[in-house]
mmCIF file with all atom_site columns, C-alpha atoms and ligand atoms in Angstrom:
data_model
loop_
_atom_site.group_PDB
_atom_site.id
_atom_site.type_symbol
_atom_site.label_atom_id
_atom_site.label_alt_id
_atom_site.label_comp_id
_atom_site.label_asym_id
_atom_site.label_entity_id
_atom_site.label_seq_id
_atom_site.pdbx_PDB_ins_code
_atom_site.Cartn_x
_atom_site.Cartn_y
_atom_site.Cartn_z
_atom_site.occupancy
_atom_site.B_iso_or_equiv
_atom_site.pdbx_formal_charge
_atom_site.auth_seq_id
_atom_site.auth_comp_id
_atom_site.auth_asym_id
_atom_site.auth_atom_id
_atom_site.pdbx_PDB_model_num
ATOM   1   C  CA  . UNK A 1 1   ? 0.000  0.000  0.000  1.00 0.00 ? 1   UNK A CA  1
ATOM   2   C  CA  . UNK A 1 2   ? 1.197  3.545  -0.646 1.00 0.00 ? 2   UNK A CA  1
ATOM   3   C  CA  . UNK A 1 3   ? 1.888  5.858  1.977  1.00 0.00 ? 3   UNK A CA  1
ATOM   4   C  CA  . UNK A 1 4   ? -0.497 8.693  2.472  1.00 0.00 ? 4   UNK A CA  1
ATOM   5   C  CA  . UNK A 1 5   ? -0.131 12.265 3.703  1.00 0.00 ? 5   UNK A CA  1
ATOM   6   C  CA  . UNK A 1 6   ? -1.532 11.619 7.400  1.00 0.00 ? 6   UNK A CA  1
ATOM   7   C  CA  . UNK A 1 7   ? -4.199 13.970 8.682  1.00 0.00 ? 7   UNK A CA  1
ATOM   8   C  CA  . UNK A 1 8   ? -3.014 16.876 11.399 1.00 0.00 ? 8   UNK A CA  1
ATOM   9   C  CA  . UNK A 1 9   ? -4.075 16.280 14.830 1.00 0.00 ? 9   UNK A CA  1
ATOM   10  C  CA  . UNK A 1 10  ? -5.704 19.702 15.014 1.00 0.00 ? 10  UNK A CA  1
ATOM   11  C  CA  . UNK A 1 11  ? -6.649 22.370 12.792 1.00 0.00 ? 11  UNK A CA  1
ATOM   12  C  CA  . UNK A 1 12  ? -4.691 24.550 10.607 1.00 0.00 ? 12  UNK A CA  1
ATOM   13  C  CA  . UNK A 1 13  ? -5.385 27.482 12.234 1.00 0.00 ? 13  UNK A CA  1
ATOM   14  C  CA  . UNK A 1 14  ? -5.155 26.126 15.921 1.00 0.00 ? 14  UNK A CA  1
ATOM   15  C  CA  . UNK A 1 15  ? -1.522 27.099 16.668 1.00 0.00 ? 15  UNK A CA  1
ATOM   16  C  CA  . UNK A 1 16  ? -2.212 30.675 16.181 1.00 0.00 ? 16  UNK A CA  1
ATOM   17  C  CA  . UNK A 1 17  ? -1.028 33.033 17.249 1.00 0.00 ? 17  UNK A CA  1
ATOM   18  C  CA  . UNK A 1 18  ? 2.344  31.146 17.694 1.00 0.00 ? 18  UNK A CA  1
ATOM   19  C  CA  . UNK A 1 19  ? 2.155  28.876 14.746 1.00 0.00 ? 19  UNK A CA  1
ATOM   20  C  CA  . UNK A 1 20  ? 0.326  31.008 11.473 1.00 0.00 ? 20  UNK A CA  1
ATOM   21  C  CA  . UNK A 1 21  ? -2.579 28.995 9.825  1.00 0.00 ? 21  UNK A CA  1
ATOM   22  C  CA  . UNK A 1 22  ? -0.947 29.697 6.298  1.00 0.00 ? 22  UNK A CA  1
ATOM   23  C  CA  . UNK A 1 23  ? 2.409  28.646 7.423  1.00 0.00 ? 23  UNK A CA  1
ATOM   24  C  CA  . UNK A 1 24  ? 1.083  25.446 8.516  1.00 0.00 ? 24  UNK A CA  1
ATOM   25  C  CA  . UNK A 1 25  ? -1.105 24.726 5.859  1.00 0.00 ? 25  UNK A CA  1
ATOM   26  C  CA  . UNK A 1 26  ? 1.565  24.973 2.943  1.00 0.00 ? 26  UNK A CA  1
ATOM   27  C  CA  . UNK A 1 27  ? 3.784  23.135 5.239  1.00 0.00 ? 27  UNK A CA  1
ATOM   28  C  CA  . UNK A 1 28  ? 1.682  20.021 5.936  1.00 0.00 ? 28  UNK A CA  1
ATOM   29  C  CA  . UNK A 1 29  ? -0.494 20.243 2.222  1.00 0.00 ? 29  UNK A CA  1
ATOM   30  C  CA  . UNK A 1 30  ? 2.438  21.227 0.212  1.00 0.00 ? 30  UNK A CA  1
ATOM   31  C  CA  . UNK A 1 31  ? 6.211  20.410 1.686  1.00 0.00 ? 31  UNK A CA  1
ATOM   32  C  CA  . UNK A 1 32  ? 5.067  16.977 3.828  1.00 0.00 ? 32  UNK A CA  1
ATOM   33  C  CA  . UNK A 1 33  ? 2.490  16.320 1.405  1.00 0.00 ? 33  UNK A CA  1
ATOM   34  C  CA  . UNK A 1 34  ? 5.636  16.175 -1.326 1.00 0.00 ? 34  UNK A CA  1
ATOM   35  C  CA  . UNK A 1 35  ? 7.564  14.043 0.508  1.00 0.00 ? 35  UNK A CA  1
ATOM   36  C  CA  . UNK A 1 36  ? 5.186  11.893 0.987  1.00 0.00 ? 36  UNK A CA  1
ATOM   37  C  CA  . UNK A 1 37  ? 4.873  11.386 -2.957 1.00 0.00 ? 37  UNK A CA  1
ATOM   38  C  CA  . UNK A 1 38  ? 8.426  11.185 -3.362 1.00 0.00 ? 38  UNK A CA  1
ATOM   39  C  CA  . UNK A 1 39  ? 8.897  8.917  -0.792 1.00 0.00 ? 39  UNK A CA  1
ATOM   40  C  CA  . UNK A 1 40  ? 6.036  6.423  -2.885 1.00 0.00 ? 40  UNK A CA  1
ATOM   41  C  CA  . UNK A 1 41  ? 8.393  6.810  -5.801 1.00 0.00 ? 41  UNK A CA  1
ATOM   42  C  CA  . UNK A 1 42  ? 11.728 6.054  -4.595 1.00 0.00 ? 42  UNK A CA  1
ATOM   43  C  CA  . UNK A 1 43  ? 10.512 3.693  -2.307 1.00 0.00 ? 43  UNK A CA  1
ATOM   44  C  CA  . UNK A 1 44  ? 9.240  1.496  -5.229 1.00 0.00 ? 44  UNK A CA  1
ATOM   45  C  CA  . UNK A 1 45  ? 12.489 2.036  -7.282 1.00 0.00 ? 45  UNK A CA  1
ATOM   46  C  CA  . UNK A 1 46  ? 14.146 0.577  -3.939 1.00 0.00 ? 46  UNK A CA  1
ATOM   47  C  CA  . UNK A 1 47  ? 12.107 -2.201 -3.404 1.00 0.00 ? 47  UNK A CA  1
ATOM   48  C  CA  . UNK A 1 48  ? 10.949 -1.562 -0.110 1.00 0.00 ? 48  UNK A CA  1
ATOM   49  C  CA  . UNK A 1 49  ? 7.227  0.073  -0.699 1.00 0.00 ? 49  UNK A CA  1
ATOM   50  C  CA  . UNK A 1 50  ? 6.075  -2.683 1.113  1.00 0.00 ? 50  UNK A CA  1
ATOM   51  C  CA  . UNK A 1 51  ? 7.384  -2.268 4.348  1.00 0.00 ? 51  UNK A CA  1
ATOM   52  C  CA  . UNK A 1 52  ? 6.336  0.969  7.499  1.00 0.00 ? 52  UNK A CA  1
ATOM   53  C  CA  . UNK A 1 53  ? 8.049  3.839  7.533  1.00 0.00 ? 53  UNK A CA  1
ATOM   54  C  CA  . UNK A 1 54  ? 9.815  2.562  10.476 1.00 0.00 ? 54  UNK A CA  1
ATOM   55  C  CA  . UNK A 1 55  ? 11.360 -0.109 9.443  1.00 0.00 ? 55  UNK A CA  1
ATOM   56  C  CA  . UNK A 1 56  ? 12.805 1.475  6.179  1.00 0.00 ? 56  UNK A CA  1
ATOM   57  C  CA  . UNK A 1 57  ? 14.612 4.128  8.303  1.00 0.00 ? 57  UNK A CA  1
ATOM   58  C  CA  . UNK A 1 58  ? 15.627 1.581  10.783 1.00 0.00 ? 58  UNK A CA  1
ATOM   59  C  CA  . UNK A 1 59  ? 17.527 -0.318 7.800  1.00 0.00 ? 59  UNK A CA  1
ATOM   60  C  CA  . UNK A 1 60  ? 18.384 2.387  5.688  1.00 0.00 ? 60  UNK A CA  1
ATOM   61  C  CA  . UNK A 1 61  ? 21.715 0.231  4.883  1.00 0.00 ? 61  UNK A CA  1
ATOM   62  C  CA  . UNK A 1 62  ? 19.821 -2.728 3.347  1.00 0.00 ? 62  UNK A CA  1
ATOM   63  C  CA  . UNK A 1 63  ? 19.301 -0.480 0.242  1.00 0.00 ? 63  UNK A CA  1
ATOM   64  C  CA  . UNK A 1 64  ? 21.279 -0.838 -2.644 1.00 0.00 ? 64  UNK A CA  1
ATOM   65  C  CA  . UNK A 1 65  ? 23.494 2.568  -2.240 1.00 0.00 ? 65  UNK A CA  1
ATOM   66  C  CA  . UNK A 1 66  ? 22.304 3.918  -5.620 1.00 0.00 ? 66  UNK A CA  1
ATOM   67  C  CA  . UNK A 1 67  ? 18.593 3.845  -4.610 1.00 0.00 ? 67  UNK A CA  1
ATOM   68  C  CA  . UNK A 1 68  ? 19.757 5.140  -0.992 1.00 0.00 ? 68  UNK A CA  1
ATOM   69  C  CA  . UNK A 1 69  ? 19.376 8.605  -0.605 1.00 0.00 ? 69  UNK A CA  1
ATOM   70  C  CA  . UNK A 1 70  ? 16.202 9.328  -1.672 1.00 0.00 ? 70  UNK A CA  1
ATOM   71  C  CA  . UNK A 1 71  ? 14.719 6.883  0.181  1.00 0.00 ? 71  UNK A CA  1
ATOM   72  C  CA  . UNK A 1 72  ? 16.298 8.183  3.439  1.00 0.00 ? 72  UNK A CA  1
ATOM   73  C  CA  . UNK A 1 73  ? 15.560 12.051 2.719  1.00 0.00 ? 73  UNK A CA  1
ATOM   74  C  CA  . UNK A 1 74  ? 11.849 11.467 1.953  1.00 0.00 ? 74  UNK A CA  1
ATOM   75  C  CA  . UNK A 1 75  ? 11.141 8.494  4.176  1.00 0.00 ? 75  UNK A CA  1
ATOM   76  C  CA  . UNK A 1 76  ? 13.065 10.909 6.920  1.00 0.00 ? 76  UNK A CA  1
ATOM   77  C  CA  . UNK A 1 77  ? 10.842 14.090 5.782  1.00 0.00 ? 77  UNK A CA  1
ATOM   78  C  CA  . UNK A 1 78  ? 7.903  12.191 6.013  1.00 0.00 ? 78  UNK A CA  1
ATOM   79  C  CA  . UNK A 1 79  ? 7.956  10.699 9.452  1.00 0.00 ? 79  UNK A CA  1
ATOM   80  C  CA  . UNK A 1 80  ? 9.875  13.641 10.651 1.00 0.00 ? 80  UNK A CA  1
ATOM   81  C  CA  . UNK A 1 81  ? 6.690  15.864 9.799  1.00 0.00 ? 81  UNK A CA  1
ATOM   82  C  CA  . UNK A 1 82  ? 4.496  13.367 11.551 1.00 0.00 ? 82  UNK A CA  1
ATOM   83  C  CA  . UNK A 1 83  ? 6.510  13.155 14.815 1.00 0.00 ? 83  UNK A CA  1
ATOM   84  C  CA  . UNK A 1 84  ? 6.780  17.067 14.564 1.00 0.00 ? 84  UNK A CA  1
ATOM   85  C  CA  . UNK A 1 85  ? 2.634  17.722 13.963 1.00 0.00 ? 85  UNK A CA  1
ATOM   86  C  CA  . UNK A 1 86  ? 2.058  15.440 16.971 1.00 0.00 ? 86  UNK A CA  1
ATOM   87  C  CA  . UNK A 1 87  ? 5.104  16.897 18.839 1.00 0.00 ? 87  UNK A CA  1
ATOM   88  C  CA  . UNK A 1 88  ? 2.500  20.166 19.332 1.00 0.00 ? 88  UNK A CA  1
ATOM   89  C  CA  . UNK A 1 89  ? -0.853 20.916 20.619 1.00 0.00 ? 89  UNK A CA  1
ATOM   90  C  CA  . UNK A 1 90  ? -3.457 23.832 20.798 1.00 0.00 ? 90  UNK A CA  1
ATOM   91  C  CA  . UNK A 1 91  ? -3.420 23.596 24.761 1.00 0.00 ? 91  UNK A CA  1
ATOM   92  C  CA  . UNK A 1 92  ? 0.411  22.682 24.800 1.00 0.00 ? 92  UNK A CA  1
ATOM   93  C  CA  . UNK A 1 93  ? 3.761  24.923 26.381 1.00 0.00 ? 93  UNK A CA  1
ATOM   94  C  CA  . UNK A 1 94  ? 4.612  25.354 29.957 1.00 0.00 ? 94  UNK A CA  1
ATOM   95  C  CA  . UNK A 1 95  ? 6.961  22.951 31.769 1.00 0.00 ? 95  UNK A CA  1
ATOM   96  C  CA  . UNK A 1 96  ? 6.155  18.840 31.491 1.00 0.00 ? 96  UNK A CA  1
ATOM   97  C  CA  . UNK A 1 97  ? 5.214  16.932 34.668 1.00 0.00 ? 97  UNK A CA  1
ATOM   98  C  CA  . UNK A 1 98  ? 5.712  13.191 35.797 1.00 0.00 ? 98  UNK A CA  1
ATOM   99  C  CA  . UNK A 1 99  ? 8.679  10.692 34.137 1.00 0.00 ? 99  UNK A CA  1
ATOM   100 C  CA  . UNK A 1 100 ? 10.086 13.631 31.815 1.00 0.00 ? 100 UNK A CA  1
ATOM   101 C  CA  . UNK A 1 101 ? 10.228 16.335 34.397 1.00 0.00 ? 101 UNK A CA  1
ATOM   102 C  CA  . UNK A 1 102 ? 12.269 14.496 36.575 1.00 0.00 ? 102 UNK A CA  1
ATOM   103 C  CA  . UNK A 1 103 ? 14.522 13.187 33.679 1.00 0.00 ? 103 UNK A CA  1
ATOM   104 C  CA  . UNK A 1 104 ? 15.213 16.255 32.505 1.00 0.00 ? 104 UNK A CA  1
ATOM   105 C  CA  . UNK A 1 105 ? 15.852 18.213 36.226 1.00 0.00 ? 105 UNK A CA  1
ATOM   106 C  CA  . UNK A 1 106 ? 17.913 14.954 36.391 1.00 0.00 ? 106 UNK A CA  1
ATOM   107 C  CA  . UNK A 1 107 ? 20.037 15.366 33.613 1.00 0.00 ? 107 UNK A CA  1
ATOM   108 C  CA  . UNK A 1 108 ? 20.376 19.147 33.506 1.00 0.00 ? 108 UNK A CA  1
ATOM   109 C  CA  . UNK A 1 109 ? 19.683 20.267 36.706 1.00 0.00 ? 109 UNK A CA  1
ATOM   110 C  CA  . UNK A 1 110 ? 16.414 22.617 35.648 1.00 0.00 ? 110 UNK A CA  1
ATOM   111 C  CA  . UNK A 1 111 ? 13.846 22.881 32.888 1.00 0.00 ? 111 UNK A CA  1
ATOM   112 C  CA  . UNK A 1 112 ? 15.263 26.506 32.332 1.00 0.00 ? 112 UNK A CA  1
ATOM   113 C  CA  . UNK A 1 113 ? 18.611 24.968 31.359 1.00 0.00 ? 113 UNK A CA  1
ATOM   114 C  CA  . UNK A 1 114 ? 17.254 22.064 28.876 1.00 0.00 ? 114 UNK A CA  1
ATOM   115 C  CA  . UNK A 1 115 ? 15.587 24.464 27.453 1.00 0.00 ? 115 UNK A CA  1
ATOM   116 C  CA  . UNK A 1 116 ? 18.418 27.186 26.820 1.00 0.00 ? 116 UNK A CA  1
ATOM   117 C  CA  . UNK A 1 117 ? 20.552 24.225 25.683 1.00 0.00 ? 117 UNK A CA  1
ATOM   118 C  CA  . UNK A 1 118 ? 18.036 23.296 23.379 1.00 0.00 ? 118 UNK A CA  1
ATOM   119 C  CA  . UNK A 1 119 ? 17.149 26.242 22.038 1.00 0.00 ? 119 UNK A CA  1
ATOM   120 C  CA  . UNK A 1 120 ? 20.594 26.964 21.028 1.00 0.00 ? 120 UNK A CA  1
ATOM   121 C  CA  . UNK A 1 121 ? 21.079 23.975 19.333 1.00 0.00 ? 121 UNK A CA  1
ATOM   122 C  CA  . UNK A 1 122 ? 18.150 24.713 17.446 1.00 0.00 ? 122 UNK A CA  1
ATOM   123 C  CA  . UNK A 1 123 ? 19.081 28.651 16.942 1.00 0.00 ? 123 UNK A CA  1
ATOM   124 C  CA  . UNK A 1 124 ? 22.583 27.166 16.150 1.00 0.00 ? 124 UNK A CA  1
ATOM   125 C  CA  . UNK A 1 125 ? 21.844 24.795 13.570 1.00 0.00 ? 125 UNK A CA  1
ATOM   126 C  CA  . UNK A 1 126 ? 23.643 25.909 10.157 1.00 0.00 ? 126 UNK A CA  1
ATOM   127 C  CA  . UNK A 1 127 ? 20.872 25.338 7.240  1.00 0.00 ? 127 UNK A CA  1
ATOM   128 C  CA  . UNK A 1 128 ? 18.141 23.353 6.905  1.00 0.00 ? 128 UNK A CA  1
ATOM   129 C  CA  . UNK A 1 129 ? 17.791 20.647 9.492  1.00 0.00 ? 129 UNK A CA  1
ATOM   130 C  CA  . UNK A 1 130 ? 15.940 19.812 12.847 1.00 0.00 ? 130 UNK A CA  1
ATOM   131 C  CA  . UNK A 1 131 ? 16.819 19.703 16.353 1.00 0.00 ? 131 UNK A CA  1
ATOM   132 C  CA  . UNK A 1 132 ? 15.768 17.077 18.431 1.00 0.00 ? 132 UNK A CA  1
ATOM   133 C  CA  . UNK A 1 133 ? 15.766 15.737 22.334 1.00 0.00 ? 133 UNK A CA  1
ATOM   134 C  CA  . UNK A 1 134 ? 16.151 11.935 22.193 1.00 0.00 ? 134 UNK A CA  1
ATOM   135 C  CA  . UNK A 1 135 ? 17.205 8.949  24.228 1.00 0.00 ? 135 UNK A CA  1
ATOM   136 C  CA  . UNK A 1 136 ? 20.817 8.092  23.050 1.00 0.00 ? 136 UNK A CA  1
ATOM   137 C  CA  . UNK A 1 137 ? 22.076 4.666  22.605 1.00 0.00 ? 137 UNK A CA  1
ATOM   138 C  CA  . UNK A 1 138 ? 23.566 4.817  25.496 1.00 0.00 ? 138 UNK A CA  1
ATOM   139 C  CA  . UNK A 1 139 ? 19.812 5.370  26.921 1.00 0.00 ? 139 UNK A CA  1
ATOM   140 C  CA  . UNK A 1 140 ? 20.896 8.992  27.884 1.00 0.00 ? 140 UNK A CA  1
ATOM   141 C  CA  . UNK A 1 141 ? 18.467 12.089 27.112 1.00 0.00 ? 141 UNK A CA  1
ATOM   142 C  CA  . UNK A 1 142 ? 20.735 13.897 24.428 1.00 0.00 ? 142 UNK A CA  1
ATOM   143 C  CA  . UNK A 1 143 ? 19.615 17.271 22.696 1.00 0.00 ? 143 UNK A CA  1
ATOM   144 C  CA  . UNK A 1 144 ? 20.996 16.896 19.262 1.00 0.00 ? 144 UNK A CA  1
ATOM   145 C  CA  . UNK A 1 145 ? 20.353 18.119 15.816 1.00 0.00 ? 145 UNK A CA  1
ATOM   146 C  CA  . UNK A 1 146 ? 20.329 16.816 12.355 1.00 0.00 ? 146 UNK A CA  1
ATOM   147 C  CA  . UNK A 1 147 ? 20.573 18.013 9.023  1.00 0.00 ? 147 UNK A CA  1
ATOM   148 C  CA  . UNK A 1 148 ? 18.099 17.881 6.282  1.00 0.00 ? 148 UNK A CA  1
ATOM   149 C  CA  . UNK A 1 149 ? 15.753 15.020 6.750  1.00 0.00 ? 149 UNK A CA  1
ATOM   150 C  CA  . UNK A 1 150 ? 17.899 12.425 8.464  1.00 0.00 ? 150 UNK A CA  1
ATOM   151 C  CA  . UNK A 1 151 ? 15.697 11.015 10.925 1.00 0.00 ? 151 UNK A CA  1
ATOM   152 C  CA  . UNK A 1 152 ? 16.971 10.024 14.759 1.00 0.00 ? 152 UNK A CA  1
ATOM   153 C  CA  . UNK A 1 153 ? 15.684 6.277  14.032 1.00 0.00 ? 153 UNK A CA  1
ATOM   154 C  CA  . UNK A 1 154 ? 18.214 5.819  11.310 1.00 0.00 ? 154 UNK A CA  1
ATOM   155 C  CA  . UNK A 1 155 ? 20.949 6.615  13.906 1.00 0.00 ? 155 UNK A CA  1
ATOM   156 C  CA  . UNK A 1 156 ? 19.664 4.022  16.657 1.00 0.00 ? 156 UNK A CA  1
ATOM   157 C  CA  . UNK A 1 157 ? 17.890 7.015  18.579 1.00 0.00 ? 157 UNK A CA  1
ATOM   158 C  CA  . UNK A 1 158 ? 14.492 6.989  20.383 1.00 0.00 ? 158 UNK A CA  1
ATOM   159 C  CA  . UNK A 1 159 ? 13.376 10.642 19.907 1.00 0.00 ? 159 UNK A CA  1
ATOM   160 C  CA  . UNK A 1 160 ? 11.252 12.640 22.414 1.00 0.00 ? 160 UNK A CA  1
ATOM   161 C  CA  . UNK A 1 161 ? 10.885 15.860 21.054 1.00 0.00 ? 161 UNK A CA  1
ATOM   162 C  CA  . UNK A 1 162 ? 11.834 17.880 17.830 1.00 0.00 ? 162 UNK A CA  1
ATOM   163 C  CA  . UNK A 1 163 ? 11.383 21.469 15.986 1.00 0.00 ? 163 UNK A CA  1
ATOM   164 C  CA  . UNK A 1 164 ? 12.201 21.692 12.678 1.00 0.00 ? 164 UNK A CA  1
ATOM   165 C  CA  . UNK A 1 165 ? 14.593 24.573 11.791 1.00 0.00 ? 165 UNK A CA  1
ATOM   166 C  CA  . UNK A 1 166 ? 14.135 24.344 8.221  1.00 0.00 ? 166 UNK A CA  1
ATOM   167 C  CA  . UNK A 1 167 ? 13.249 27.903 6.818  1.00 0.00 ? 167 UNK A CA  1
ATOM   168 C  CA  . UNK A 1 168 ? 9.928  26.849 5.246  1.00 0.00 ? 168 UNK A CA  1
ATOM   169 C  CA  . UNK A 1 169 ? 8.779  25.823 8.714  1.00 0.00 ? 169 UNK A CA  1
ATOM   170 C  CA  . UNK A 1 170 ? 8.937  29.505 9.485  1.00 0.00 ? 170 UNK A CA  1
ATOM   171 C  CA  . UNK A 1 171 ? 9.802  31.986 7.185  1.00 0.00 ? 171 UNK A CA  1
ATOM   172 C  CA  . UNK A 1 172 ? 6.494  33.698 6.175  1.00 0.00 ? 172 UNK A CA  1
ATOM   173 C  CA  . UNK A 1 173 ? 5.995  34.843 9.731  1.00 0.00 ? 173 UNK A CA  1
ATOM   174 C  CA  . UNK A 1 174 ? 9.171  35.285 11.424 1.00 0.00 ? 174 UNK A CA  1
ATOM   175 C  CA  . UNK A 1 175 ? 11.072 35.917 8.422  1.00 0.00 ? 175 UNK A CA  1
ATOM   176 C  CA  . UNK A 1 176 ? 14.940 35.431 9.068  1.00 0.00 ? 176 UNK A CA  1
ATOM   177 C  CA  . UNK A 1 177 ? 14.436 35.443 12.740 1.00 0.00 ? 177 UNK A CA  1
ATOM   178 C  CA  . UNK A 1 178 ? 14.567 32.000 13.770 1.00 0.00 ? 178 UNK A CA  1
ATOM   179 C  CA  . UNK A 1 179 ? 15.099 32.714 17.381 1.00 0.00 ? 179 UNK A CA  1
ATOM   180 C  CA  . UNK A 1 180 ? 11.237 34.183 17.337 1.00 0.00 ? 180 UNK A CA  1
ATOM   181 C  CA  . UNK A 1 181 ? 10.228 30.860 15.613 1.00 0.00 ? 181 UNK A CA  1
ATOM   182 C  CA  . UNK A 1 182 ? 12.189 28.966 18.366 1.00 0.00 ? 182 UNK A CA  1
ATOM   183 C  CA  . UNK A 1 183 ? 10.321 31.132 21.305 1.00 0.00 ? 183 UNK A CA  1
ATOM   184 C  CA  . UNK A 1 184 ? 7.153  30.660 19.805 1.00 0.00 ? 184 UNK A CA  1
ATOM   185 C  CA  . UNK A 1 185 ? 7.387  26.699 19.945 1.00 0.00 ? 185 UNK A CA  1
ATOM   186 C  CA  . UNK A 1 186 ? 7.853  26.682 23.399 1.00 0.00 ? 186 UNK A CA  1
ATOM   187 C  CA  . UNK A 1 187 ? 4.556  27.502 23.882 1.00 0.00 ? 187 UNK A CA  1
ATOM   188 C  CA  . UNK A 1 188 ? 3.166  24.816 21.621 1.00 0.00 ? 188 UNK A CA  1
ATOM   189 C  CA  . UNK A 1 189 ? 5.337  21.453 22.868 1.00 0.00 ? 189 UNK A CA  1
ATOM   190 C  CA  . UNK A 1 190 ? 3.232  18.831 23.756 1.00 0.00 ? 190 UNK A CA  1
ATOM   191 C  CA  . UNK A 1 191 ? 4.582  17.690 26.773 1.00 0.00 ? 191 UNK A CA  1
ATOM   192 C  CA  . UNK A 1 192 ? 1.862  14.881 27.582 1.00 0.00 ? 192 UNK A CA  1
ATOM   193 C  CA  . UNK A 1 193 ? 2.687  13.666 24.015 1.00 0.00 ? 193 UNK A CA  1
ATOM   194 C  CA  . UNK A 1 194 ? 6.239  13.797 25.176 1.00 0.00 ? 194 UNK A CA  1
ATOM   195 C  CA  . UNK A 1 195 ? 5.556  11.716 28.423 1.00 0.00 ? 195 UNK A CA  1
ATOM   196 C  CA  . UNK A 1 196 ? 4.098  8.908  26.676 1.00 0.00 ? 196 UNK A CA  1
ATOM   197 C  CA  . UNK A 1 197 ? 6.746  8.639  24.160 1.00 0.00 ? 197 UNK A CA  1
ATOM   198 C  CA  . UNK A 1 198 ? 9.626  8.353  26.664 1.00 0.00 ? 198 UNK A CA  1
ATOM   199 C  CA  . UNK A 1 199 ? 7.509  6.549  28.973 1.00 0.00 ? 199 UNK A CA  1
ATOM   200 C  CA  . UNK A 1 200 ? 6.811  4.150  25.995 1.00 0.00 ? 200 UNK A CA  1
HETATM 201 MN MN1 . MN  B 2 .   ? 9.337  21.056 7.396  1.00 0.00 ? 301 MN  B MN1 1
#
C-alpha cells in the first residue's frame, strides 16, 4: 500500500497566534504532502514500498546505495513531519510533569537549562535541518540536531521531542528570525505527548 499524507491532529489554524494557519497549511499540504509522494516513488524504485516507515529508516543500509538517498531524505521528511505535527498541541507549552520532568531536572539540573541548551542547538543549527531531544544509545536524554531530513531512528535514537529549523517551517511569519520561531514553539510542545513517548 502507498503511503499517504496523514491527517493533522488539530486544525490549521489552531496554533495561532504562535504557529500562522498559512504557514502550517503549505507546510503540511504542500512540503510533507511532497515528501510523501516522493517517498512512494523512490521507495518502489528501492524495493521496499512494502514495508512501514519505520522499518525502512531503521535499515536504511539494506538499500542498494544507488537507490539510498532518496529513500532516506523522503522516508526521513515524512515521518519527521508526523513526529513534529504530533510533537505540538493547541493547549500545549509550559513545563512537562511526571517521568520527563524528573529526567530532565535529572540530567540538567532545571527545565530553564534544557531548554536554553536546546534552544541553542536549534538557533545554532547551520541550514536546513531539525533539532531534536532523544534517548541516546547509550539510553541517555541527548539534545541533538540533524541536518536535512535524516531522521533520529536511522541513527539508533528513540526521539522525544523535535522542531524543525528548516526555513519553510517559518519563514512567512518570522522571516529570518529564527530565534522568534524557536520562542514561539515553546509555547506549543506537547509535553503529555512527550511523556508517553519516553515513557513508551
Ligand atoms: Mn518542514
Amino acid at each position: 500500500m502507498a503511503f499517504e499524507l496523514p491527517a493533522l491532529p488539530y486544525s490549521y489554524a489552531a496554533l495561532e497566534p504562535h504557529y500562522d494557519a498559512e504557514t502550517l497549511e503549505i507546510h503540511h499540504s504542500k512540503h510533507h504532502n511532497t515528501y510523501v509522494t516522493k517517498l512512494n516513488a523512490a521507495a518502489e524504485a528501492a524495493g521496499v514500498a512494502d514495508k512501514s516507515l519505520e522499518d525502512i529508516l531503521t535499515s536504511l543500509d539494506s538499500i542498494a546505495e544507488d537507490k539510498r538517498t532518496p529513500v532516506r531524505n523522503h522516508a526521513g521528511g515524512v515521518w519527521n513531519h508526523t513526529f513534529f505535527w504530533h510533537s505540538l498541541s493547541p493547549s500545549g507549552g509550559g513545563e512537562p510533569d511526571g517521568g520527563i520532568a524528573d529526567a530532565i531536572h535529572g540530567k540538567w539540573g532545571s527545565f530553564e537549562a534544557f531548554k536554553e541548551e536546546f534552544s541553542n542547538k536549534a538557533a545554532n543549527h547551520f541550514g536546513s535541518g531539525w533539532a531534536w531531544l532523544v534517548v541516546n544509545s547509550a539510553d541517555e536524554l541527548e539534545i541533538t540536531d540533524t541536518h536535512d531530513q535524516l531522521c533520529p531512528l536511522s541513527l539508533g535514537q528513540k526521539p522525544l521531542l523535535t522542531i524543525d529549523v528548516w526555513e519553510h517551517a517559518y519563514y512567512l511569519k518570522y522571516r529570518n528570525v529564527r530565534p522568534d520561531w524557536i520562542t514561539a514553539f515553546w509555547n506549543l510542545v506537547n509535553w503529555e505527548e512527550v511523556n508517553k513517548r519516553f515513557s513508551s
